Short mmCIF file of C-alpha atoms and ligand atoms in Angstrom, two decimals:
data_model
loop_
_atom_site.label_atom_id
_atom_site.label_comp_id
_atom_site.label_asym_id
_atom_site.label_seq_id
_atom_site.Cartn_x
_atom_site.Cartn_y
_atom_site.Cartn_z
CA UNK K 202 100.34 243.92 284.97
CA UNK K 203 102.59 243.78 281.74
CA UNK K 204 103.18 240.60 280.15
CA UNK K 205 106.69 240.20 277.70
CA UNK K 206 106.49 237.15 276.09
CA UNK K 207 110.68 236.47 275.27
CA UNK K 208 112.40 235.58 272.22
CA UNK K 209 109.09 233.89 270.13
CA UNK K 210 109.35 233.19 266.63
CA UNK K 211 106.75 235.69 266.00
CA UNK K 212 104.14 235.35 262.36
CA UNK K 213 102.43 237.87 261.68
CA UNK K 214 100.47 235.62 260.13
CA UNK K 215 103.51 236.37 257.96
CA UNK K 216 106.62 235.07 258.89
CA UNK K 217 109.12 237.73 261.04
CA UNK K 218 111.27 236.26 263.20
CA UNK K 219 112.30 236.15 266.92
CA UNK K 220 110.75 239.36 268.54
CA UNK K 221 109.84 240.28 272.14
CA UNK K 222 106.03 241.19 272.74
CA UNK K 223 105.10 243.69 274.99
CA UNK K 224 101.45 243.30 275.86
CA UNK K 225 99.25 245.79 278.14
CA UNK K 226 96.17 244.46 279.91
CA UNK K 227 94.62 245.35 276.51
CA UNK K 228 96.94 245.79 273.72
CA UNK K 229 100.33 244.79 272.19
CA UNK K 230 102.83 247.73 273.09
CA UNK K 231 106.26 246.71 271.67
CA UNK K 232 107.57 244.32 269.64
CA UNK K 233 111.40 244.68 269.41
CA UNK K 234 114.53 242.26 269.98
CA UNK K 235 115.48 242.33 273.08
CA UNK K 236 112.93 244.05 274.97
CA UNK K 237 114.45 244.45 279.32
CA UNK K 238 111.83 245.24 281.18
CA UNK K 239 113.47 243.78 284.51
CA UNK K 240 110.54 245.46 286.81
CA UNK K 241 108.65 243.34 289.46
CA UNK K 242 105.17 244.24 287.46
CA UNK K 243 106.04 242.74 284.40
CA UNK K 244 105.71 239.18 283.97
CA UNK K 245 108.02 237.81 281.70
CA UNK K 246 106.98 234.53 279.47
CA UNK K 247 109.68 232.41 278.05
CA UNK K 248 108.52 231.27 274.27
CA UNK K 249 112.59 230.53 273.54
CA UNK K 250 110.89 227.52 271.34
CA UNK K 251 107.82 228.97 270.69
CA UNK K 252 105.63 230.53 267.65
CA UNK K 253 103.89 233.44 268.71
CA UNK K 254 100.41 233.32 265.90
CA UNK K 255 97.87 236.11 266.19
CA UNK K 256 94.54 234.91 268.44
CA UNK K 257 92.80 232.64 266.42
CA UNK K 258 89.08 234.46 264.83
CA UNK K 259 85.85 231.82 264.26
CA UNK K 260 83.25 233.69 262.06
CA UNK K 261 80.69 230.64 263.30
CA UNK K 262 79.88 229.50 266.42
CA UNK K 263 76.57 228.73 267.49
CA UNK K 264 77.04 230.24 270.80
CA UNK K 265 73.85 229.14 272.68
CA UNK K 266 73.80 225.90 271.06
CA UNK K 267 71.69 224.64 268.19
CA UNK K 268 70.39 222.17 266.73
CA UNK K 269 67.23 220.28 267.66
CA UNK K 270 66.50 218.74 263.88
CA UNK K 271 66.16 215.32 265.57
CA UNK K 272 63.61 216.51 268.57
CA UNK K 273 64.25 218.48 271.93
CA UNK K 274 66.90 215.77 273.00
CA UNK K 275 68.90 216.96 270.59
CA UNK K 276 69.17 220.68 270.82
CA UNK K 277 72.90 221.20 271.67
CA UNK K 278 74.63 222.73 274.69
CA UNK K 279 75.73 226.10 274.91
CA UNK K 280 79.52 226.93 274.02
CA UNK K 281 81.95 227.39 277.64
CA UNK K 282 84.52 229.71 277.65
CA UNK K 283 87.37 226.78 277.75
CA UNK K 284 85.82 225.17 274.75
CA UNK K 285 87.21 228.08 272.70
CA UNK K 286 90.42 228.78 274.63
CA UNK K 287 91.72 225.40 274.50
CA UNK K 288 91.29 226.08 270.64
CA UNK K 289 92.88 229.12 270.62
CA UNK K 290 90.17 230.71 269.91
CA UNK K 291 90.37 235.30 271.19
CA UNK K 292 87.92 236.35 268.60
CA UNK K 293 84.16 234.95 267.16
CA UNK K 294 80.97 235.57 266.00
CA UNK K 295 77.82 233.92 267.36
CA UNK K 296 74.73 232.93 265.09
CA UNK K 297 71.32 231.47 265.07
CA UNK K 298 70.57 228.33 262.99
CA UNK K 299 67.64 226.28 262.13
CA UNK K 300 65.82 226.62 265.63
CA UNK K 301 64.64 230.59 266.32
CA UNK K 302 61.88 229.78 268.43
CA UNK K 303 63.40 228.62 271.13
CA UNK K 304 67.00 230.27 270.13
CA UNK K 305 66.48 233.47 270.86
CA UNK K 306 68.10 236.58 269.54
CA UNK K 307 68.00 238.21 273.03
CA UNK K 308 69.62 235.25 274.60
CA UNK K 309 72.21 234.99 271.55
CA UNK K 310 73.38 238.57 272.60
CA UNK K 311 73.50 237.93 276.57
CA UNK K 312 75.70 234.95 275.75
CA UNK K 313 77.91 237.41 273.39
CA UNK K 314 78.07 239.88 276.20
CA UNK K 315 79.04 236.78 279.11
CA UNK K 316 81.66 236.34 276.30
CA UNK K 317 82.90 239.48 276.36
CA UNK K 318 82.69 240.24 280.03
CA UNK K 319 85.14 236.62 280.47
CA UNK K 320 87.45 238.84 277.92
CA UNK K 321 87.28 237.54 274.46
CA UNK K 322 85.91 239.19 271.30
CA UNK K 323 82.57 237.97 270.47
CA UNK K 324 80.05 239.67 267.65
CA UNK K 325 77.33 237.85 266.89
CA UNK K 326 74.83 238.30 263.59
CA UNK K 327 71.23 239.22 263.61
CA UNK K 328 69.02 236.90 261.76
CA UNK K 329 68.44 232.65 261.30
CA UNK K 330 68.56 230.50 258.54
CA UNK K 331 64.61 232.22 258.36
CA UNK K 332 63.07 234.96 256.71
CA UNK K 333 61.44 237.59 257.82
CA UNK K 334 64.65 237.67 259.94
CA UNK K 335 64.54 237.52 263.70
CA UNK K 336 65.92 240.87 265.03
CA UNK K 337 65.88 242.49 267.80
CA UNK K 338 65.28 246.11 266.98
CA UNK K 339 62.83 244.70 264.11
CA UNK K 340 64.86 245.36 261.04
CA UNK K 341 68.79 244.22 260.21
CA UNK K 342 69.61 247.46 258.95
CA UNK K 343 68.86 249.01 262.40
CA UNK K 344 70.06 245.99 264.61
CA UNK K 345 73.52 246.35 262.86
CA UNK K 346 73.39 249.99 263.20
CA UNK K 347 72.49 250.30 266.66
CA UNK K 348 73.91 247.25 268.64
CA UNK K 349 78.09 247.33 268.93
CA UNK K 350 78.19 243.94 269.02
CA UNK K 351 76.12 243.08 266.02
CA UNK K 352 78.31 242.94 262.82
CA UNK K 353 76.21 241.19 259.91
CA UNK K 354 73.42 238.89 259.24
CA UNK K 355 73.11 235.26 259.34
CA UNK K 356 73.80 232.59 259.23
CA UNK K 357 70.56 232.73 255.98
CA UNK K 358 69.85 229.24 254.65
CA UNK K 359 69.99 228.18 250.81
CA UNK K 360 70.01 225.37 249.21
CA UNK K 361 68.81 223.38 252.26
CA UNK K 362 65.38 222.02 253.19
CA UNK K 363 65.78 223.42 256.13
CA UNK K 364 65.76 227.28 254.69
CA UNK K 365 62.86 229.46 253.81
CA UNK K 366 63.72 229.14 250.39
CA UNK K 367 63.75 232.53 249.93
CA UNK K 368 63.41 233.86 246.20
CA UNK K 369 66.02 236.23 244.67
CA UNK K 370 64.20 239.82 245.66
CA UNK K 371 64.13 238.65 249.28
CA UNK K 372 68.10 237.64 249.36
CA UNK K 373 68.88 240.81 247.79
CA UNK K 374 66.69 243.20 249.79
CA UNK K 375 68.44 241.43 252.79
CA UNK K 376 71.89 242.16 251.63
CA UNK K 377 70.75 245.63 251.02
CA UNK K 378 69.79 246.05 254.22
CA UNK K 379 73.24 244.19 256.02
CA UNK K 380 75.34 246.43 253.53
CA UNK K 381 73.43 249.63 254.36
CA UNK K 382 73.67 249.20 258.30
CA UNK K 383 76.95 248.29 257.98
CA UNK K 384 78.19 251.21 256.19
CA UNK K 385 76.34 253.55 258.72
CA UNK K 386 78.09 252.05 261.57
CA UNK K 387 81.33 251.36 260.08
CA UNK K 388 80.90 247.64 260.16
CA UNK K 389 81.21 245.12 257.42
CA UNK K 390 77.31 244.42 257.11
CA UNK K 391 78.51 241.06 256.23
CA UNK K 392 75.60 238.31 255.24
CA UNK K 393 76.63 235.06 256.40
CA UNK K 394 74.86 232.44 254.11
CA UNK K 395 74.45 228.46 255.33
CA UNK K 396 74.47 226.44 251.80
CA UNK K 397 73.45 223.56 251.95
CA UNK K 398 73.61 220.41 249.59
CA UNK K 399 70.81 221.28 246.94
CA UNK K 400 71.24 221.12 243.57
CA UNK K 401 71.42 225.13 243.10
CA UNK K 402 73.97 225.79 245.28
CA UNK K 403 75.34 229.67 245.02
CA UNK K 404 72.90 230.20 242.55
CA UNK K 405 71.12 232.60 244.02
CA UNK K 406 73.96 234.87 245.80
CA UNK K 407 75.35 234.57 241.96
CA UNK K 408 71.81 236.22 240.77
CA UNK K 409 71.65 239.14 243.21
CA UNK K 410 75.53 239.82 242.23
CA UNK K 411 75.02 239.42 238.65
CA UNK K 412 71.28 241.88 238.72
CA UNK K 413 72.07 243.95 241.61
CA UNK K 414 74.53 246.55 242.47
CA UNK K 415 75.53 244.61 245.88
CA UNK K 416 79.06 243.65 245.42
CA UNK K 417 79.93 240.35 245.91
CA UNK K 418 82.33 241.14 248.90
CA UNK K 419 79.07 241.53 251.04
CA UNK K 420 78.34 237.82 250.91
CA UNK K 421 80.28 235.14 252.94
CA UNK K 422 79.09 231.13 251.95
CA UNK K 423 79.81 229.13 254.14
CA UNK K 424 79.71 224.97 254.55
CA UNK K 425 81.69 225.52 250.85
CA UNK K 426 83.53 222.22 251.74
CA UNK K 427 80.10 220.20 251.57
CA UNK K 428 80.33 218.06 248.54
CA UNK K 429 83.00 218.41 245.37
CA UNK K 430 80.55 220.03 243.36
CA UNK K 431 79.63 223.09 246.18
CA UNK K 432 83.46 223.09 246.21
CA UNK K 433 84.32 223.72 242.73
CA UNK K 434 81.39 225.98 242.26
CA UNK K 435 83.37 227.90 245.23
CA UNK K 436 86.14 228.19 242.93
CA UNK K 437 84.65 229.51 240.54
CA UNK K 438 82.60 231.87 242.83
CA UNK K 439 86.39 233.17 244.61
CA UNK K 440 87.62 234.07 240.58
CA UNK K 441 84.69 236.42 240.29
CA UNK K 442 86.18 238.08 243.81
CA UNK K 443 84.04 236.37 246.22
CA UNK K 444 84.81 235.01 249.78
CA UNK K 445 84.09 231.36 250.75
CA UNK K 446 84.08 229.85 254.43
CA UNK K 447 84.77 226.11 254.95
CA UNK K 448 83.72 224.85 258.15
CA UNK K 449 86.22 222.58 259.83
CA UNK K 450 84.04 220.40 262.11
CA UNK K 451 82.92 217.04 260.56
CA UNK K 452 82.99 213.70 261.39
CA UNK K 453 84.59 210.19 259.63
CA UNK K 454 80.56 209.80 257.79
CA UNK K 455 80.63 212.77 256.49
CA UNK K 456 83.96 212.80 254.81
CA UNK K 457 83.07 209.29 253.22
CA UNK K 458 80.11 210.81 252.01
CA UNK K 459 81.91 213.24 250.16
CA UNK K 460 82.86 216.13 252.30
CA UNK K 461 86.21 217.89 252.12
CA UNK K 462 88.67 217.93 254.74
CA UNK K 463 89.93 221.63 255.08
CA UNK K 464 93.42 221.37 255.36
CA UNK K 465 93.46 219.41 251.60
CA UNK K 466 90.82 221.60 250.35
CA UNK K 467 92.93 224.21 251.68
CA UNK K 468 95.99 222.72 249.53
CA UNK K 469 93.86 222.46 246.22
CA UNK K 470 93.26 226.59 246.51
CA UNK K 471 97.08 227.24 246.54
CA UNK K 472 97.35 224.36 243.61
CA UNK K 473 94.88 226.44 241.77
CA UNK K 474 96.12 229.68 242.23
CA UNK K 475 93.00 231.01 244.08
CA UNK K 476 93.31 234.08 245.55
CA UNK K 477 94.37 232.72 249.18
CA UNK K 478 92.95 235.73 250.88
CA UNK K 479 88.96 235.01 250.19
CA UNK K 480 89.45 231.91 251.99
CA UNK K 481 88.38 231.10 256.02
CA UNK K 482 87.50 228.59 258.22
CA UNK K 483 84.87 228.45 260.58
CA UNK K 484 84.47 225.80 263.23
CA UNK K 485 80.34 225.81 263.35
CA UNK K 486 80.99 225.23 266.93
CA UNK K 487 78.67 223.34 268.93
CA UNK K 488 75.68 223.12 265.62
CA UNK K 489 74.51 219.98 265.70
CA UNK K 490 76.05 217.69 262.62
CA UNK K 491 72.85 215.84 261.42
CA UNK K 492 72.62 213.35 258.70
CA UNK K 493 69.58 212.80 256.58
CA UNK K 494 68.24 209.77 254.23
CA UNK K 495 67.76 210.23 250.71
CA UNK K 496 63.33 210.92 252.21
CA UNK K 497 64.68 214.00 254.36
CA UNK K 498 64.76 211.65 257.54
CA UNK K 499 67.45 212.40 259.89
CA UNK K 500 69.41 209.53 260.05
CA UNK K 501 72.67 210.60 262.99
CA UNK K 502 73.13 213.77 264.88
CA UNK K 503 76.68 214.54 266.03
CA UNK K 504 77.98 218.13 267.33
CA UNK K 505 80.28 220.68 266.07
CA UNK K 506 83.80 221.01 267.71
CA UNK K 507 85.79 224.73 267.93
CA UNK K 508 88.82 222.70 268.30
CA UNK K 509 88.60 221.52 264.66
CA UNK K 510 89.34 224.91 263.46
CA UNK K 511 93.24 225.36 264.48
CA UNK K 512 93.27 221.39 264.14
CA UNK K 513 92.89 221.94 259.76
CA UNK K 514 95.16 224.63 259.71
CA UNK K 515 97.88 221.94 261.74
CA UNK K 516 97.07 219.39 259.37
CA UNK K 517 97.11 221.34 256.61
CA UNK K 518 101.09 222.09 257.61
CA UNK K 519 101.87 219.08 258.96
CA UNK K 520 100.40 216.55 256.77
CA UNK K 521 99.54 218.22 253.53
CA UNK K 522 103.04 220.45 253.96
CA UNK K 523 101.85 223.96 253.67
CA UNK K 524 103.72 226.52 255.40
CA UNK K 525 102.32 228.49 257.91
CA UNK K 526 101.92 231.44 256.94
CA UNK K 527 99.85 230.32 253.70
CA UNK K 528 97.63 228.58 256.30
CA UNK K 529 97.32 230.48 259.47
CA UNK K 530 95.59 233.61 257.53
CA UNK K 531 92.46 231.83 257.04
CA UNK K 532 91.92 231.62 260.87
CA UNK K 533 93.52 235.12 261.62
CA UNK K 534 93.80 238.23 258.64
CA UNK K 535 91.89 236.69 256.44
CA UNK K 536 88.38 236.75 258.39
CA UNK K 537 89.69 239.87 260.25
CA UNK K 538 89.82 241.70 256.85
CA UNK K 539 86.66 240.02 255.73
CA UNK K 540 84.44 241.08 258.71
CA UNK K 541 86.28 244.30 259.28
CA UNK K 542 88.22 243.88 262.35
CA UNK K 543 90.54 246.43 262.70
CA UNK K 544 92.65 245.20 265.71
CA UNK K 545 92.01 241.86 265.48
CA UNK K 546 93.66 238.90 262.97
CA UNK K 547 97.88 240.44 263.09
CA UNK K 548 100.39 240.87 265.91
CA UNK K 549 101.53 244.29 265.70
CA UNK K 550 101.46 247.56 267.88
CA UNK K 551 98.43 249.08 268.79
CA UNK K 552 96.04 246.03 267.70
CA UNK K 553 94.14 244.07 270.82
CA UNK K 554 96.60 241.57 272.55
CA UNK K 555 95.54 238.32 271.47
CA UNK K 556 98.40 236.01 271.34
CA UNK K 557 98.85 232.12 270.85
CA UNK K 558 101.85 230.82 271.57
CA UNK K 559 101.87 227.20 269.88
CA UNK K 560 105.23 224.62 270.25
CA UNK K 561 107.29 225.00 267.78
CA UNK K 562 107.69 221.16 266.27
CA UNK K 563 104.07 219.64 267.17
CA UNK K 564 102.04 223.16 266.67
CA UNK K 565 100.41 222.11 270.04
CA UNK K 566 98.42 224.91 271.28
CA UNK K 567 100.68 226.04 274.82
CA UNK K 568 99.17 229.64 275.51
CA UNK K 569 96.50 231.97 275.02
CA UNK K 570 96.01 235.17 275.95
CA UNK K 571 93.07 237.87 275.24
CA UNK K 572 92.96 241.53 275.22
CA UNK K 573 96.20 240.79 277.20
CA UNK K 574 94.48 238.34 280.29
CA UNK K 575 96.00 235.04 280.20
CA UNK K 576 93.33 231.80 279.40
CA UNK K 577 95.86 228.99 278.88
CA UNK K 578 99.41 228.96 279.61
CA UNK K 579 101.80 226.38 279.14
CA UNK K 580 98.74 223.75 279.10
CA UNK K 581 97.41 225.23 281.51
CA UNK K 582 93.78 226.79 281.66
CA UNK K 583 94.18 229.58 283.43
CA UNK K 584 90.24 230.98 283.20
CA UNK K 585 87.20 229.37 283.81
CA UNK K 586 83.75 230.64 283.09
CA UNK K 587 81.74 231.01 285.97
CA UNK K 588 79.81 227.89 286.21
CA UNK K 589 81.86 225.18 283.84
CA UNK K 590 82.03 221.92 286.01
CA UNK K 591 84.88 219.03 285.18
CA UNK K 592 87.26 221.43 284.15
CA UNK K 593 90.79 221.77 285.69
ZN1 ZN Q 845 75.02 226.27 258.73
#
């Protein structure tokens, strides 16, 4: 069946105007003003005071759970299709963390295929935060090469206890091997790095860039909202021509301890003048949040929410009083460019179908729909995974 969503106020993430979509069960096929299609096998969707946003893209989610710093009981859950719906959520890519051993790199793909099959977009990256990297195929280069879904390696740990603390020749014969496997399968090859909140920060993605002939667009930080100092270092980093990743999920600890909310540290790039297309969000959906003492003892373990990712880019309109289309591309173009996603991240003819449809005055999220099959509308979800319990 055809879908025509009527009369949105359609950005692109850009802003356009009111447009008709035309959507296949795959792909957008029109956009036009005034689009009749008055035939019983089109459905027609009224968005009269609606935005129409391209699907929303997560470059993190931890797929089949993580976690498990504080002890088995608290490994996290694995992600339901509703919990990235409801967020808008058409496009992601699934990760590893601290926990390999019992996170498994076979599992991580059956969960991105389950995604998939329920019709969103999900990639995942080979690899932990540990080296020698857990693959599948027993090296990156080939995992990337060989496996559709696989798009990049990550998410590696530095600057974080938790990491292998791997020494400069080991980062950069990594990248190497991302870049190489990407460029033989027409992929990004993109190396996802977790920093975490030791003194050195980027300094060794700044070493490999600096000695190496690995550009510095093959390297995507995330967690760059951490702490001030991470932050401003990722200003600096983004003037050299690198990309940065803030992660959206946090809690009220966190922030007191320093951490950045997005949506202002969103408003300090444009106050800068940073180059507004290096910058994304991820939600680090469903990682566990832990907290440690100044003795490495983990003090609180909370979990991360995908919902927090459209939730920054709202606050960053509504309360710090961005417009939307400086905000929206770090959920939608920017990532698409970034990880190479041809039809994903813009609302235009021949990319995949992935719509949101938000209200126009709140920037609630009303509808979703993915490679053209309907998950939420008007509030409503619409498709369940196959086992979720307590949903609606
Ligand atoms: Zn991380």
């Amino acid at each position: 069946m055809l879908k025509l969503i009527k009369s949105a106020t359609l950005y692109n993430p850009e802003f356009v105007g009111v447009r008709d979509i035309l959507l296949d069960s795959h792909t957008i096929i029109a956009i036009e003003e005034g689009i009749e299609c008055d035939y019983p096998f089109v459905e027609v969707i009224d968005a009269t005071d609606k935005l129409a946003v391209p699907g929303f893209i997560d470059s993190l989610v931890h797929i089949t759970g993580g976690g498990g710093e504080g002890g088995f009981t608290s490994r996290t859950p694995e992600v339901n299709l509703t919990d990235l719906t409801r967020a808008g959520i058409t496009t992601l890519v699934g990760a590893l963390g601290t926990d390999a051993v019992s996170r498994t790199l076979t599992n991580l793909i059956a969960k991105t295929k389950e995604l998939n099959e329920l019709g969103l977009s999900c990639y995942f990256y080979s690899g932990s935060y540990h080296l020698p990297a857990t693959t599948l195929t027993a090296s990156v280069q080939s995992d990337i090469m060989l496996i559709e879904e696989c798009i990049g390696v990550g998410e590696v740990a530095i600057a974080d206890h938790r990491g292998s603390q791997l020494s400069y020749n080991e980062l950069a014969r990594l990248a190497s091997d991302s870049r190489v496997g990407g460029m033989l399968s027409g992929k990004s090859g993109i190396v996802s790095i977790h920093v975490g909140d030791g003194p050195e920060n980027l300094k060794l993605i700044n070493e490999v860039v600096d000695n190496t002939d690995i550009p510095i667009t093959q390297f995507l930080p995330t967690h760059m909202n951490r702490n001030q100092e991470l932050f401003d270092a990722g200003i600096n980093y983004v003037k050299r021509g690198g990309y940065i990743d803030l992660t959206t999920s946090t809690t009220p600890e966190f922030l007191q301890a320093g951490e950045l909310k997005c949506s202002k540290a969103l408003k300090h790039f444009v106050e800068v003048g940073a180059d507004m297309r290096n910058i994304t969000f991820s939600s680090d959906g469903h990682a566990s949040l832990p907290s440690f003492d100044h003795d490495g003892n983990l003090t609180q373990l909370e979990i991360g929410s995908e919902s927090s990712l459209f939730n920054e880019v709202r606050d960053a309109v509504l309360i710090e009083g961005l417009a939307l289309e400086k905000s929206l591309p770090v959920i939608t173009s920017n990532p698409a460019d970034i990880l190479k996603l041809k039809k994903k991240g813009r609302i235009r003819v021949g990319m995949d179908a992935d719509v949101v449809l938000l209200d126009k005055e709140e920037l609630t999220i009303n509808s979703v729909f993915s490679k053209g099959k309907t998950m939420v509308l008007q509030g409503d979800i619409k498709c369940h995974g196959k086992f979720e319990r307590g949903c609606d």
